[in-house]
Coordinates of C-alpha atoms and ligand atoms in Angstrom, one line a residue:
M188 CA -7.8 -44.4 47.9
D189 CA -7.0 -47.9 46.9
M190 CA -3.8 -49.6 47.8
R191 CA -1.8 -48.8 44.8
E192 CA -2.5 -45.0 45.0
F193 CA -1.5 -45.1 48.5
V194 CA 1.8 -46.8 47.8
D195 CA 2.5 -44.2 45.1
S196 CA 1.9 -41.3 47.2
A197 CA 4.0 -42.7 50.0
K198 CA 6.8 -43.1 47.6
R199 CA 6.4 -39.6 46.3
M200 CA 6.7 -38.2 49.8
F201 CA 10.0 -40.1 50.5
D202 CA 11.6 -40.4 47.0
P203 CA 12.9 -37.0 45.8
D204 CA 13.7 -38.2 42.4
M205 CA 10.1 -39.3 41.7
K206 CA 8.8 -36.0 43.1
R207 CA 10.9 -34.2 40.6
A208 CA 9.9 -36.3 37.7
E209 CA 6.4 -35.6 38.4
K210 CA 6.8 -31.9 38.6
K211 CA 8.7 -31.8 35.5
K212 CA 5.4 -32.4 33.8
N213 CA 4.5 -28.8 34.2
G214 CA 7.9 -27.4 33.5
T215 CA 10.5 -25.1 35.1
I216 CA 10.0 -21.5 36.0
L217 CA 12.9 -19.2 36.4
V218 CA 12.0 -16.4 38.9
V219 CA 14.1 -13.3 38.4
D220 CA 13.7 -10.7 41.2
D221 CA 16.2 -8.8 43.4
E222 CA 14.0 -9.1 46.6
L223 CA 14.2 -12.4 48.4
A224 CA 10.7 -12.0 49.8
N225 CA 9.3 -11.8 46.3
R226 CA 11.2 -14.9 45.1
L227 CA 10.0 -16.8 48.1
K228 CA 6.4 -15.7 47.7
L229 CA 6.4 -16.8 44.1
A230 CA 8.0 -20.1 44.9
A231 CA 5.7 -20.9 47.5
I232 CA 2.7 -20.4 45.2
L233 CA 4.1 -22.2 42.3
E234 CA 6.5 -24.9 43.5
E235 CA 3.8 -27.6 43.8
E236 CA 3.4 -27.5 40.1
Y237 CA 6.6 -26.4 38.7
D238 CA 10.5 -26.6 39.4
I239 CA 11.7 -23.3 40.3
L240 CA 15.2 -21.7 39.5
F241 CA 16.1 -18.3 41.1
A242 CA 18.1 -15.4 39.9
E243 CA 18.7 -12.1 41.7
N244 CA 19.3 -9.9 38.8
G245 CA 19.4 -9.7 34.9
R246 CA 22.9 -10.8 34.8
Q247 CA 22.4 -14.1 36.8
A248 CA 19.2 -14.7 34.8
M249 CA 21.1 -14.4 31.4
D250 CA 23.7 -16.9 32.7
L251 CA 21.0 -19.2 33.5
L252 CA 19.2 -18.8 30.4
M253 CA 22.3 -19.2 28.3
H254 CA 23.1 -22.6 29.8
R255 CA 19.7 -23.9 30.5
S256 CA 17.1 -22.4 28.0
E257 CA 16.1 -25.8 26.8
E258 CA 14.7 -26.8 30.3
I259 CA 13.1 -23.4 31.2
T260 CA 9.5 -23.2 30.3
L261 CA 8.8 -19.7 31.6
V262 CA 10.6 -16.6 33.0
I263 CA 9.0 -14.6 35.6
L264 CA 10.9 -11.3 35.3
D265 CA 11.0 -8.3 37.5
L266 CA 11.6 -5.0 35.7
R267 CA 13.5 -3.1 38.5
M268 CA 16.7 -4.7 39.5
P269 CA 20.1 -3.6 40.3
V270 CA 23.1 -4.8 38.0
M271 CA 20.8 -5.5 35.1
G272 CA 17.1 -4.6 34.9
G273 CA 14.3 -6.5 33.2
T274 CA 13.9 -4.5 30.1
R275 CA 17.5 -5.0 29.2
V276 CA 17.0 -9.0 29.7
L277 CA 14.0 -8.9 27.3
R278 CA 16.1 -7.0 24.8
E279 CA 19.0 -9.4 25.2
M280 CA 16.7 -12.3 24.8
K281 CA 15.0 -11.0 21.7
A282 CA 18.5 -10.6 20.2
R283 CA 19.4 -14.4 20.7
E284 CA 17.8 -17.0 18.3
T285 CA 18.0 -19.5 21.3
L286 CA 16.2 -17.3 23.7
R287 CA 13.7 -15.4 21.6
K288 CA 11.0 -18.2 22.0
V289 CA 11.3 -18.6 25.9
P290 CA 8.2 -16.9 27.1
V291 CA 8.5 -14.0 29.7
L292 CA 6.0 -13.0 32.2
V293 CA 6.8 -9.5 33.5
V294 CA 6.2 -8.3 36.9
T295 CA 5.9 -4.5 37.2
A296 CA 4.4 -2.0 39.3
D297 CA 4.4 0.5 36.5
K298 CA 1.4 0.3 34.3
N299 CA 3.0 2.5 31.7
S300 CA 5.7 0.0 31.0
E301 CA 3.3 -2.8 29.8
V302 CA 3.1 -1.8 26.3
E303 CA 6.9 -1.4 26.1
C304 CA 7.2 -5.1 27.6
L305 CA 4.8 -6.5 25.2
R306 CA 6.6 -4.8 22.4
L307 CA 9.8 -6.3 23.6
G308 CA 8.3 -9.9 23.4
A309 CA 6.8 -10.5 26.9
I310 CA 3.9 -12.8 26.7
D311 CA 1.9 -11.2 29.6
F312 CA 2.5 -9.3 32.7
L313 CA 1.6 -9.4 36.4
T314 CA 1.3 -6.3 38.5
K315 CA 2.8 -5.6 41.8
P316 CA 1.5 -5.7 44.5
Y317 CA 0.8 -9.3 43.7
P318 CA -2.7 -10.4 43.1
A319 CA -4.2 -13.5 44.7
D320 CA -2.4 -16.8 44.5
E321 CA -5.0 -18.2 42.3
V322 CA -4.6 -15.5 39.8
I323 CA -0.9 -15.8 39.7
K324 CA -1.3 -19.5 39.1
A325 CA -3.6 -18.9 36.3
R326 CA -1.6 -16.3 34.6
V327 CA 1.3 -18.5 34.7
A328 CA -0.6 -21.6 33.3
H329 CA -2.2 -19.2 30.7
A330 CA 1.3 -17.8 29.7
I331 CA 2.8 -21.4 29.3
A332 CA -0.2 -22.5 27.2
L333 CA -0.1 -19.5 25.1
S334 CA 3.5 -20.0 24.2
R335 CA 3.0 -23.6 23.5
D336 CA 0.2 -22.5 20.9
R337 CA 2.5 -20.0 19.5
K338 CA 4.9 -22.7 18.8
I339 CA 2.4 -25.1 17.4
I340 CA 0.8 -22.4 15.1
D341 CA 2.6 -22.4 11.7
F342 CA 3.2 -19.1 10.8
S343 CA 3.9 -19.9 7.0
K344 CA 0.2 -20.7 6.7
I345 CA -1.4 -18.3 9.4
D346 CA -1.7 -14.6 9.1
A347 CA -0.3 -13.2 12.5
L348 CA -2.5 -10.2 12.7
T349 CA -5.8 -11.9 12.2
G350 CA -5.2 -15.6 12.7
L351 CA -6.8 -16.2 9.3
Y352 CA -5.2 -18.5 6.6
K353 CA -2.6 -16.9 4.4
R354 CA -3.2 -16.8 0.7
D355 CA -1.2 -19.8 -0.5
Y356 CA -2.5 -22.0 2.0
F357 CA -6.1 -20.8 1.4
F358 CA -5.7 -21.7 -2.3
Q359 CA -4.4 -25.0 -1.3
S360 CA -7.6 -25.6 1.0
A361 CA -9.9 -24.3 -1.8
A362 CA -8.5 -27.0 -4.1
K363 CA -9.3 -29.6 -1.4
I364 CA -12.8 -28.3 -1.1
D365 CA -13.2 -28.5 -4.9
Q366 CA -11.9 -32.2 -4.8
Q367 CA -14.4 -33.2 -2.1
N368 CA -17.2 -31.5 -3.6
P369 CA -17.2 -31.8 -7.3
E370 CA -20.7 -30.9 -8.0
K371 CA -21.1 -28.0 -5.7
N372 CA -21.5 -24.5 -7.1
M373 CA -19.1 -22.3 -5.2
D374 CA -18.6 -18.5 -5.1
A375 CA -15.2 -16.7 -5.1
V376 CA -15.5 -13.6 -2.8
V377 CA -13.4 -10.6 -2.2
V378 CA -13.9 -8.3 0.6
D379 CA -12.1 -5.2 1.4
I380 CA -12.5 -1.8 3.3
H381 CA -13.4 1.3 1.4
H382 CA -10.3 3.8 1.9
F383 CA -8.8 1.7 4.4
H384 CA -5.6 3.7 4.0
V385 CA -7.5 6.8 5.1
I386 CA -8.7 5.0 8.2
N387 CA -5.0 4.2 9.0
E388 CA -4.0 7.7 8.5
L389 CA -6.6 9.3 10.6
Y390 CA -6.8 6.9 13.6
G391 CA -3.4 5.3 13.5
K392 CA -2.1 1.8 12.7
L393 CA -3.3 0.3 16.0
Y394 CA -6.9 1.2 15.3
G395 CA -6.5 -0.1 11.7
D396 CA -5.2 -3.4 12.9
K397 CA -8.2 -3.6 15.4
V398 CA -10.5 -3.2 12.4
L399 CA -8.7 -5.8 10.4
R400 CA -9.0 -8.3 13.2
Q401 CA -12.7 -7.6 13.7
L402 CA -13.4 -8.1 10.0
G403 CA -11.4 -11.3 10.1
A404 CA -13.3 -12.6 13.1
K405 CA -16.7 -11.7 11.3
L406 CA -15.6 -13.4 8.1
T407 CA -14.4 -16.4 9.9
A408 CA -17.9 -16.7 11.6
K409 CA -19.5 -16.3 8.2
A410 CA -17.4 -18.9 6.6
K411 CA -18.1 -21.4 9.4
Q412 CA -21.8 -20.7 8.8
F413 CA -21.5 -21.3 5.0
N414 CA -19.1 -24.2 5.2
G415 CA -16.5 -22.2 3.5
I416 CA -13.0 -20.9 4.1
V417 CA -11.6 -17.3 4.4
C418 CA -8.0 -15.8 4.3
R419 CA -6.5 -12.4 4.4
K420 CA -4.8 -11.9 1.1
E421 CA -2.9 -8.8 2.0
A422 CA -3.5 -5.4 3.9
D423 CA -7.2 -5.0 4.0
S424 CA -8.0 -7.5 1.3
F425 CA -9.8 -10.8 2.2
F426 CA -10.7 -13.8 0.2
A427 CA -13.6 -16.2 0.8
Y428 CA -14.6 -19.3 -0.8
W429 CA -18.0 -21.1 0.0
P430 CA -21.1 -22.6 -1.6
H431 CA -23.2 -20.4 -3.7
R432 CA -25.3 -17.8 -2.0
E433 CA -28.2 -15.8 -3.4
N434 CA -28.3 -12.6 -1.5
Y435 CA -25.0 -10.9 -0.9
L436 CA -26.6 -7.8 0.4
H437 CA -27.6 -9.7 3.4
V438 CA -23.9 -11.1 3.8
L439 CA -22.6 -7.6 3.6
N440 CA -24.9 -6.4 6.1
D441 CA -23.9 -9.3 8.6
L442 CA -20.3 -8.3 8.0
S443 CA -20.6 -4.6 8.7
F444 CA -19.6 -3.2 11.8
G445 CA -18.2 0.2 13.0
G446 CA -19.1 2.7 15.5
G447 CA -20.4 6.3 14.8
D448 CA -20.6 8.2 11.6
D449 CA -16.9 9.1 10.9
T450 CA -15.4 6.0 12.4
S451 CA -17.8 3.6 10.5
V452 CA -16.2 1.0 8.3
H453 CA -17.6 0.7 4.7
L454 CA -16.9 -2.7 3.2
R455 CA -16.9 -3.5 -0.5
M456 CA -17.4 -6.8 -1.9
G457 CA -16.7 -8.6 -5.4
I458 CA -18.2 -11.9 -6.2
Y459 CA -17.5 -14.2 -8.9
E460 CA -20.5 -16.6 -8.7
N461 CA -20.8 -20.3 -9.6
V462 CA -17.1 -20.4 -10.5
E463 CA -15.9 -22.3 -13.6
R464 CA -13.9 -25.2 -12.3
S465 CA -11.7 -25.3 -15.3
L466 CA -10.3 -21.9 -14.3
D467 CA -7.4 -22.0 -11.9
I468 CA -8.2 -20.6 -8.3
E469 CA -6.2 -17.5 -8.7
R470 CA -8.0 -16.4 -11.9
R471 CA -11.4 -17.0 -10.2
F472 CA -10.4 -14.5 -7.6
D473 CA -9.0 -12.1 -10.2
R474 CA -12.6 -12.2 -11.5
A475 CA -14.1 -11.5 -8.1
Q476 CA -11.5 -8.8 -7.8
S477 CA -12.6 -7.1 -11.2
A478 CA -16.2 -7.2 -9.7
A479 CA -15.0 -5.5 -6.5
N480 CA -13.0 -2.9 -8.5
K481 CA -16.3 -2.1 -10.4
V482 CA -17.8 -0.7 -7.2
R483 CA -14.8 1.2 -6.3
G484 CA -15.6 4.8 -5.4
T485 CA -19.3 4.4 -5.4
L486 CA -20.2 4.6 -1.8
Y487 CA -23.8 3.5 -2.2
K488 CA -23.1 0.3 -4.2
A489 CA -20.9 -2.0 -2.2
V490 CA -21.6 -5.3 -3.9
G491 CA -20.3 -6.1 -7.3
I492 CA -20.9 -9.2 -9.3
Y493 CA -18.6 -10.5 -11.9
T494 CA -20.6 -10.0 -15.3
H495 CA -20.5 -10.9 -18.9
D496 CA -19.1 -7.5 -19.8
M497 CA -16.2 -8.1 -17.5
H498 CA -15.7 -11.4 -19.1
E499 CA -15.3 -9.7 -22.4
K500 CA -13.0 -7.3 -21.0
E501 CA -10.8 -10.0 -19.5
I502 CA -10.6 -11.8 -23.1
L503 CA -9.6 -8.3 -24.5
E504 CA -6.9 -7.9 -22.0
D505 CA -5.6 -11.2 -22.4
K506 CA -5.4 -10.6 -26.1
L507 CA -3.6 -7.1 -25.6
T508 CA -1.1 -8.6 -23.2
E509 CA -0.3 -11.5 -25.7
E510 CA 0.2 -9.0 -28.5
F511 CA 2.2 -6.5 -26.6
P512 CA 5.8 -7.6 -27.5
R513 CA 4.9 -7.6 -31.2
A514 CA 3.2 -4.3 -31.1
L515 CA 6.3 -2.7 -29.4
Q516 CA 8.5 -4.2 -32.1
D517 CA 6.3 -3.0 -34.8
N518 CA 6.1 0.5 -33.6
Q519 CA 2.3 0.3 -33.0
F520 CA 2.6 2.6 -30.0
I521 CA 2.8 6.2 -30.9
V522 CA 3.3 9.2 -28.7
Y523 CA 0.9 12.0 -28.8
Y524 CA 1.5 15.5 -27.3
Q525 CA -0.8 17.7 -25.5
P526 CA 0.3 21.4 -25.0
K527 CA 0.5 23.2 -21.7
F528 CA 0.1 26.9 -21.7
D529 CA 1.4 29.6 -19.4
I530 CA -1.7 31.7 -18.7
Q531 CA -0.3 34.3 -16.6
Q532 CA 1.0 36.2 -19.6
E533 CA -0.9 38.8 -21.5
K534 CA -2.0 35.9 -24.0
P535 CA -1.5 32.3 -23.2
V536 CA 2.1 31.1 -24.3
L537 CA 3.1 27.5 -25.1
Y538 CA 5.1 26.4 -22.2
G539 CA 5.4 22.7 -22.6
A540 CA 3.7 19.4 -23.5
E541 CA 2.7 16.1 -22.0
A542 CA 3.5 12.9 -23.9
L543 CA 0.5 10.5 -23.9
V544 CA 0.9 7.2 -25.5
R545 CA -1.8 5.6 -28.1
W546 CA -1.9 2.1 -29.5
I547 CA -2.5 2.1 -33.3
H548 CA -3.7 -1.4 -33.4
P549 CA -3.8 -3.1 -36.8
T550 CA -7.4 -4.4 -36.3
K551 CA -8.8 -2.4 -33.5
G552 CA -7.6 0.9 -34.6
L553 CA -6.7 3.6 -32.1
V554 CA -6.8 2.3 -28.7
G555 CA -6.6 4.8 -25.8
P556 CA -4.5 4.3 -22.7
N557 CA -7.3 3.9 -20.4
V558 CA -7.8 0.4 -22.0
F559 CA -4.3 -0.7 -21.6
I560 CA -2.3 1.3 -19.2
P561 CA -4.2 0.0 -16.0
L562 CA -3.8 -3.6 -17.5
F563 CA 0.0 -3.1 -18.0
E564 CA 0.5 -1.5 -14.7
K565 CA -1.3 -4.7 -13.3
N566 CA 0.9 -7.3 -15.3
G567 CA 4.1 -5.3 -15.1
L568 CA 4.5 -4.6 -18.9
I569 CA 4.2 -0.8 -18.1
T570 CA 7.9 -0.5 -17.3
E571 CA 8.8 -1.6 -20.7
L572 CA 6.2 0.5 -22.5
D573 CA 7.2 3.6 -20.4
R574 CA 10.8 3.3 -21.5
Y575 CA 9.7 3.2 -25.0
V576 CA 7.6 6.2 -24.6
W577 CA 10.4 8.2 -22.8
R578 CA 12.8 7.3 -25.6
Q579 CA 10.4 8.5 -28.4
T580 CA 9.8 11.7 -26.4
A581 CA 13.6 12.3 -25.9
A582 CA 14.2 11.8 -29.6
Q583 CA 11.3 14.1 -30.6
L584 CA 12.5 16.8 -28.1
R585 CA 16.0 16.8 -29.6
A586 CA 14.5 17.2 -33.0
W587 CA 12.4 20.1 -32.0
K588 CA 15.0 21.8 -30.2
E589 CA 17.0 21.7 -33.3
S590 CA 14.3 23.0 -35.6
Y591 CA 12.7 25.5 -33.3
G592 CA 15.3 26.5 -30.8
I593 CA 12.8 27.5 -28.2
D594 CA 12.8 27.0 -24.5
F595 CA 10.4 24.1 -24.1
R596 CA 10.0 21.0 -22.1
I597 CA 7.9 17.9 -22.4
S598 CA 6.6 15.8 -19.4
V599 CA 6.4 11.9 -19.4
N600 CA 4.2 9.9 -17.1
V601 CA 6.2 7.7 -14.5
S602 CA 4.1 5.0 -13.2
R603 CA 4.3 3.7 -9.6
E604 CA 5.9 0.5 -11.0
D605 CA 8.7 2.5 -12.3
M606 CA 9.5 3.9 -9.0
G607 CA 10.5 0.5 -7.7
D608 CA 13.0 0.0 -10.6
P609 CA 16.7 0.4 -9.4
Q610 CA 17.8 1.2 -13.0
L611 CA 15.4 4.1 -13.3
T612 CA 17.8 6.9 -12.8
G613 CA 20.5 5.3 -14.9
F614 CA 18.0 4.9 -17.6
F615 CA 17.2 8.6 -17.6
E616 CA 20.7 9.6 -17.5
R617 CA 21.7 7.5 -20.4
L618 CA 18.7 8.9 -22.4
L619 CA 19.7 12.6 -21.8
D620 CA 23.3 11.6 -22.7
E621 CA 22.3 10.1 -25.9
Y622 CA 19.9 12.8 -27.0
K623 CA 22.0 15.7 -25.6
L624 CA 19.2 17.0 -23.4
E625 CA 19.3 18.9 -20.1
H626 CA 17.9 17.5 -16.8
G627 CA 15.0 20.1 -17.0
D628 CA 14.0 19.1 -20.4
M629 CA 12.0 16.0 -19.6
V630 CA 9.7 16.5 -16.6
L631 CA 8.5 13.6 -14.6
E632 CA 4.8 13.4 -14.0
I633 CA 4.5 11.1 -10.8
T634 CA 0.8 10.2 -9.9
E635 CA -0.3 11.2 -6.5
S636 CA -1.3 7.7 -5.8
A637 CA 2.3 6.6 -6.1
Y638 CA 3.0 8.5 -3.0
A639 CA 0.4 6.7 -1.2
G640 CA 1.8 3.2 -1.2
D641 CA 5.3 2.9 -0.2
S642 CA 5.5 6.6 0.1
K643 CA 9.0 6.5 1.8
R644 CA 10.6 4.8 -1.1
V645 CA 8.9 7.0 -3.7
I646 CA 9.9 10.2 -1.9
S647 CA 13.5 9.1 -1.7
T648 CA 13.6 8.1 -5.4
V649 CA 11.9 11.5 -6.3
S650 CA 14.3 13.3 -4.2
R651 CA 17.3 11.6 -5.6
L652 CA 16.0 12.5 -9.2
R653 CA 15.6 16.1 -8.2
E654 CA 18.9 16.4 -6.7
M655 CA 20.2 15.3 -10.0
G656 CA 18.3 18.2 -11.6
Y657 CA 15.0 16.4 -13.0
L658 CA 11.8 18.3 -12.4
A659 CA 9.0 16.3 -10.9
E660 CA 5.3 17.2 -11.2
M661 CA 2.8 15.6 -8.9
D662 CA -0.1 14.2 -11.3
D663 CA -3.8 13.7 -10.5
F664 CA -3.4 15.8 -7.4
G665 CA -6.7 15.7 -5.4
T666 CA -7.7 12.1 -6.3
G667 CA -7.9 11.5 -2.6
Y668 CA -4.6 10.1 -1.3
S669 CA -2.5 12.6 0.1
S670 CA -3.7 15.4 2.3
L671 CA -3.0 19.2 1.8
N672 CA -0.8 19.1 5.0
M673 CA 1.6 16.6 3.5
L674 CA 2.4 18.7 0.6
H675 CA 5.2 20.4 2.1
Q676 CA 6.9 17.3 2.8
M677 CA 6.8 16.2 -0.8
P678 CA 9.7 16.6 -3.2
I679 CA 7.9 18.2 -6.1
D680 CA 8.3 21.2 -8.6
A681 CA 4.7 21.4 -9.7
L682 CA 1.3 20.4 -8.6
K683 CA -1.0 19.1 -11.4
L684 CA -4.7 19.5 -10.2
D685 CA -6.7 16.5 -11.3
M686 CA -9.3 17.3 -13.8
Q687 CA -12.2 16.3 -11.4
F688 CA -11.2 19.2 -9.4
I689 CA -12.0 21.5 -12.3
R690 CA -15.2 19.6 -13.3
D691 CA -16.4 19.8 -9.7
A692 CA -15.7 23.4 -9.3
F693 CA -17.3 24.3 -12.5
R694 CA -20.5 22.3 -12.1
P695 CA -23.6 24.4 -11.7
G696 CA -24.3 25.4 -8.1
S697 CA -20.7 24.6 -7.2
D698 CA -17.9 27.1 -6.5
T699 CA -14.1 27.3 -6.9
R700 CA -13.2 27.7 -3.2
L701 CA -11.3 24.4 -3.0
I702 CA -9.3 25.3 -6.1
Q703 CA -8.5 28.7 -4.6
L704 CA -7.4 27.0 -1.3
V705 CA -5.1 24.6 -3.1
I706 CA -3.4 27.3 -5.3
E707 CA -3.0 29.4 -2.2
I708 CA -1.2 26.8 -0.3
A709 CA 0.9 25.9 -3.4
K710 CA 1.7 29.6 -3.7
Y711 CA 2.8 29.7 -0.1
L712 CA 5.1 26.6 -0.7
N713 CA 6.4 28.2 -4.0
I714 CA 5.1 25.4 -6.1
P715 CA 3.5 26.3 -9.5
V716 CA 0.0 24.9 -10.1
I717 CA -1.1 23.3 -13.5
A718 CA -4.8 22.7 -14.2
E719 CA -5.7 19.6 -16.2
G720 CA -8.9 19.0 -18.2
V721 CA -9.6 22.6 -18.9
E722 CA -12.2 22.8 -21.5
T723 CA -13.7 26.3 -21.7
Y724 CA -12.8 29.9 -21.9
E725 CA -14.6 30.6 -18.7
Q726 CA -12.5 28.0 -16.9
V727 CA -9.3 29.5 -18.3
S728 CA -10.2 33.1 -17.2
V729 CA -11.3 32.0 -13.6
L730 CA -8.2 30.0 -13.2
K731 CA -6.1 33.0 -14.3
D732 CA -7.7 35.2 -11.9
L733 CA -6.8 32.6 -9.1
G734 CA -3.5 32.7 -9.8
C735 CA -3.0 29.2 -11.6
D736 CA 0.1 29.2 -13.6
Y737 CA -0.4 26.7 -16.4
V738 CA -3.3 25.1 -18.2
Q739 CA -3.6 22.0 -20.1
G740 CA -6.8 20.7 -21.7
Y741 CA -9.1 20.4 -24.6
Y742 CA -9.7 24.3 -24.6
F743 CA -6.4 24.5 -26.2
S744 CA -6.0 21.1 -27.8
K745 CA -6.5 17.4 -27.3
P746 CA -3.4 15.3 -27.4
I747 CA -2.2 15.2 -31.0
P748 CA 0.5 13.5 -33.1
A749 CA 3.9 15.2 -33.4
H750 CA 3.5 16.7 -36.8
E751 CA 0.3 18.4 -35.7
F752 CA 1.8 19.7 -32.5
E753 CA 4.4 21.6 -34.7
H754 CA 2.0 24.4 -35.4
F755 CA 2.1 25.3 -31.6
L756 CA 5.8 25.5 -32.0
E757 CA 5.7 27.8 -34.9
E758 CA 3.3 30.0 -33.0
R759 CA 5.6 30.0 -30.1
K760 CA 8.6 30.8 -32.2
K761 CA 6.6 33.8 -33.6
I762 CA 5.8 35.2 -30.1
D763 CA 9.5 34.7 -29.0
K764 CA 10.5 36.8 -32.1
Q765 CA 8.1 39.6 -31.5
L766 CA 9.2 39.7 -27.9
H767 CA 12.6 39.9 -28.9
L768 CA 11.9 42.7 -31.4
K769 CA 10.1 44.6 -29.0
Q770 CA 12.8 44.3 -26.4
E771 CA 15.2 45.4 -29.0
D772 CA 13.0 48.5 -29.7
E773 CA 12.7 49.2 -26.1
R774 CA 16.5 49.1 -25.8
I775 CA 17.0 51.4 -28.8
E776 CA 14.4 53.7 -27.4
C777 CA 16.1 53.8 -23.9
N778 CA 19.4 54.6 -25.6
V779 CA 18.1 57.4 -27.7
Ligands
LIG1047 P1 -3.2 11.7 -17.2 O1 -1.6 11.6 -16.9 O2 -3.9 12.2 -16.1 O3 -3.4 12.4 -18.6 C1 -4.4 13.3 -18.9 C2 -5.6 12.6 -19.6 O4 -6.5 13.6 -19.5 C3 -5.3 12.3 -21.0 O5 -6.0 11.1 -21.3 C4 -5.8 13.4 -21.9 O6 -6.2 13.1 -23.0 C5 -7.0 13.7 -21.0 N1 -7.4 15.2 -21.1 C6 -6.6 16.1 -21.3 N2 -7.4 17.4 -21.4 C7 -8.6 17.1 -21.2 C8 -9.8 17.7 -21.3 O7 -9.8 19.0 -21.5 N3 -11.0 17.0 -21.2 C9 -10.9 15.6 -20.9 N4 -12.3 15.0 -20.9 N5 -9.9 15.0 -21.0 C10 -8.6 15.6 -21.2 P2 -5.2 9.9 -22.1 O8 -4.3 10.4 -23.0 O9 -6.5 9.1 -22.5 O10 -4.4 9.2 -20.9 C11 -5.1 8.6 -19.8 C12 -4.2 8.2 -18.7 O11 -3.4 7.1 -19.2 C13 -3.2 9.3 -18.4 O12 -3.8 10.2 -17.6 C14 -2.0 8.5 -17.9 O13 -2.3 8.1 -16.4 C15 -2.1 7.3 -18.7 N6 -1.1 7.4 -19.6 C16 -1.0 8.0 -20.9 N7 0.1 7.7 -21.4 C17 1.0 7.1 -20.6 C18 2.3 6.8 -20.7 O14 3.0 7.0 -21.7 N8 2.8 6.0 -19.6 C19 2.0 5.9 -18.4 N9 2.6 5.4 -17.4 N10 0.7 6.3 -18.4 C20 0.2 6.8 -19.5
LIG1048 CA1 0.0 12.7 -16.6
LIG1049 CA1 -3.5 13.7 -14.6

């Protein structure tokens, strides 16, 4: 020890101010415990490095916190105390803007309350009986360091769950990479998890989060290796941007993880290679996304590369989007109708129809909805198109009611995007009013996948519509989102089996047990079943035997323009008339 050090340490021993000033470096700890012995013990361990404040119960602690929150670096909080317990302190701190960020280390003898405390915002916990002094010191230092990091991390840039960049910041960083490497060939990569929502449903959100963190860590390591960057775009979708790679199967292999068979995680990748620099960053990732979408549903092919065909499709989609307003104005969209038949009668009887839109394009001719509906769902134009279709349908229904006078309904497709529209119910109400229709005349087909996303909101919207008297059919049932055991919670009036069901069941070597099961459950729940995509007589008769109520498909008719549809209405009118005459005859016979 040289002279100066000696003088300093001597001064410290005698000068309390200097002593405090030095201690301040590590901060002030508020120890909250009702037992004096505990307070003294903690103080003895920590006072060398920190200033210590004491409180005997939650109330005193809150008083101190309210007045001196600025200077308190950490709270060590006992859970069990008279007057006001620790959980309550945590709650009150969480409710106050100024106290929310003060880190709390909880002391508990009860292992079970850990989770609760962490949820309430505690940064860590110490268990009683107390561990060794060194362990306590380390935990305290760690908690303080952690809370400092928390404050430094900018949550507008960083995704809290995975610690990865968020999308916007990622795009900014990608632009910087471009600037610094103007000549380099770069790849835009999208990675997501096959059927992630199923993992969430089956194993719970905590497990799902763990999977996301694991994938995030793997991707971060890869990005480091490749000199690139990654982000979590949303949910289970990740973006990466790095110099061009040749073999993505290897990359996929390195990224893959997951335990045994049913818990293993299948990844899916879409790559837009050697990006065009003139294209803005978002568009580059749209392309990678299209490539990823191409491999959707194919379990054995998990890497998709953006190709020339996709490029052509993109050009077509841009064109259709641009032409949409004009097309709507010029009535290029025409509604076709496909009949639905009641097959549980002696002979099939026309029951209703589904309205399906077509685009009669001035140069391309008839364009099917599979080309433009997914596009319009993506870019939001669907809500406008749907309203147009609903209006056309309502007008048609009014006209047919007048000329045929039969009991008849038409269903319209309601997209997932429509479900978020607060004016949805208002629009339907005005439409019915304008065309003097009943609520049950227009049936709403809501695709099963709409229930999968924000299911609570969709369920409440559908419930409200049904309370008003509308009928709702669950469309495309069986495409993999909702499970059978959720059916009873769904507010629906009919179940529309997806045509894949029918296809699978009638494939050689297959059987109809699954359809049978669905029909049985629906029967039990008192929900009629509609089979879609029915193409053969065999299918109709088997479905009839299984108790399926209604059928729609090429066996009866493709979707056709309104004037062609009218012969079905004529037929139906005849049947009604015969039935009426027969009933009259029976009445007369009875009376005789
Ligand atoms: P979707 O609602 O599942 O409609 C049934 C589709 O199956 C129709 O295709 C129909 O033509 C086809 N289909 C019916 N029976 C058979 C059959 O026996 N065999 C085969 N192979 N196919 C059959 P479409 O008209 O091309 O419509 C495709 C999808 O586009 C519809 O699927 C629906 O999701 C959407 N869509 C059509 N019109 C509209 C609309 O106005 N609004 C909205 N939001 N979506 C619409
Ligand atoms: Ca439909
Ligand atoms: Ca369908």
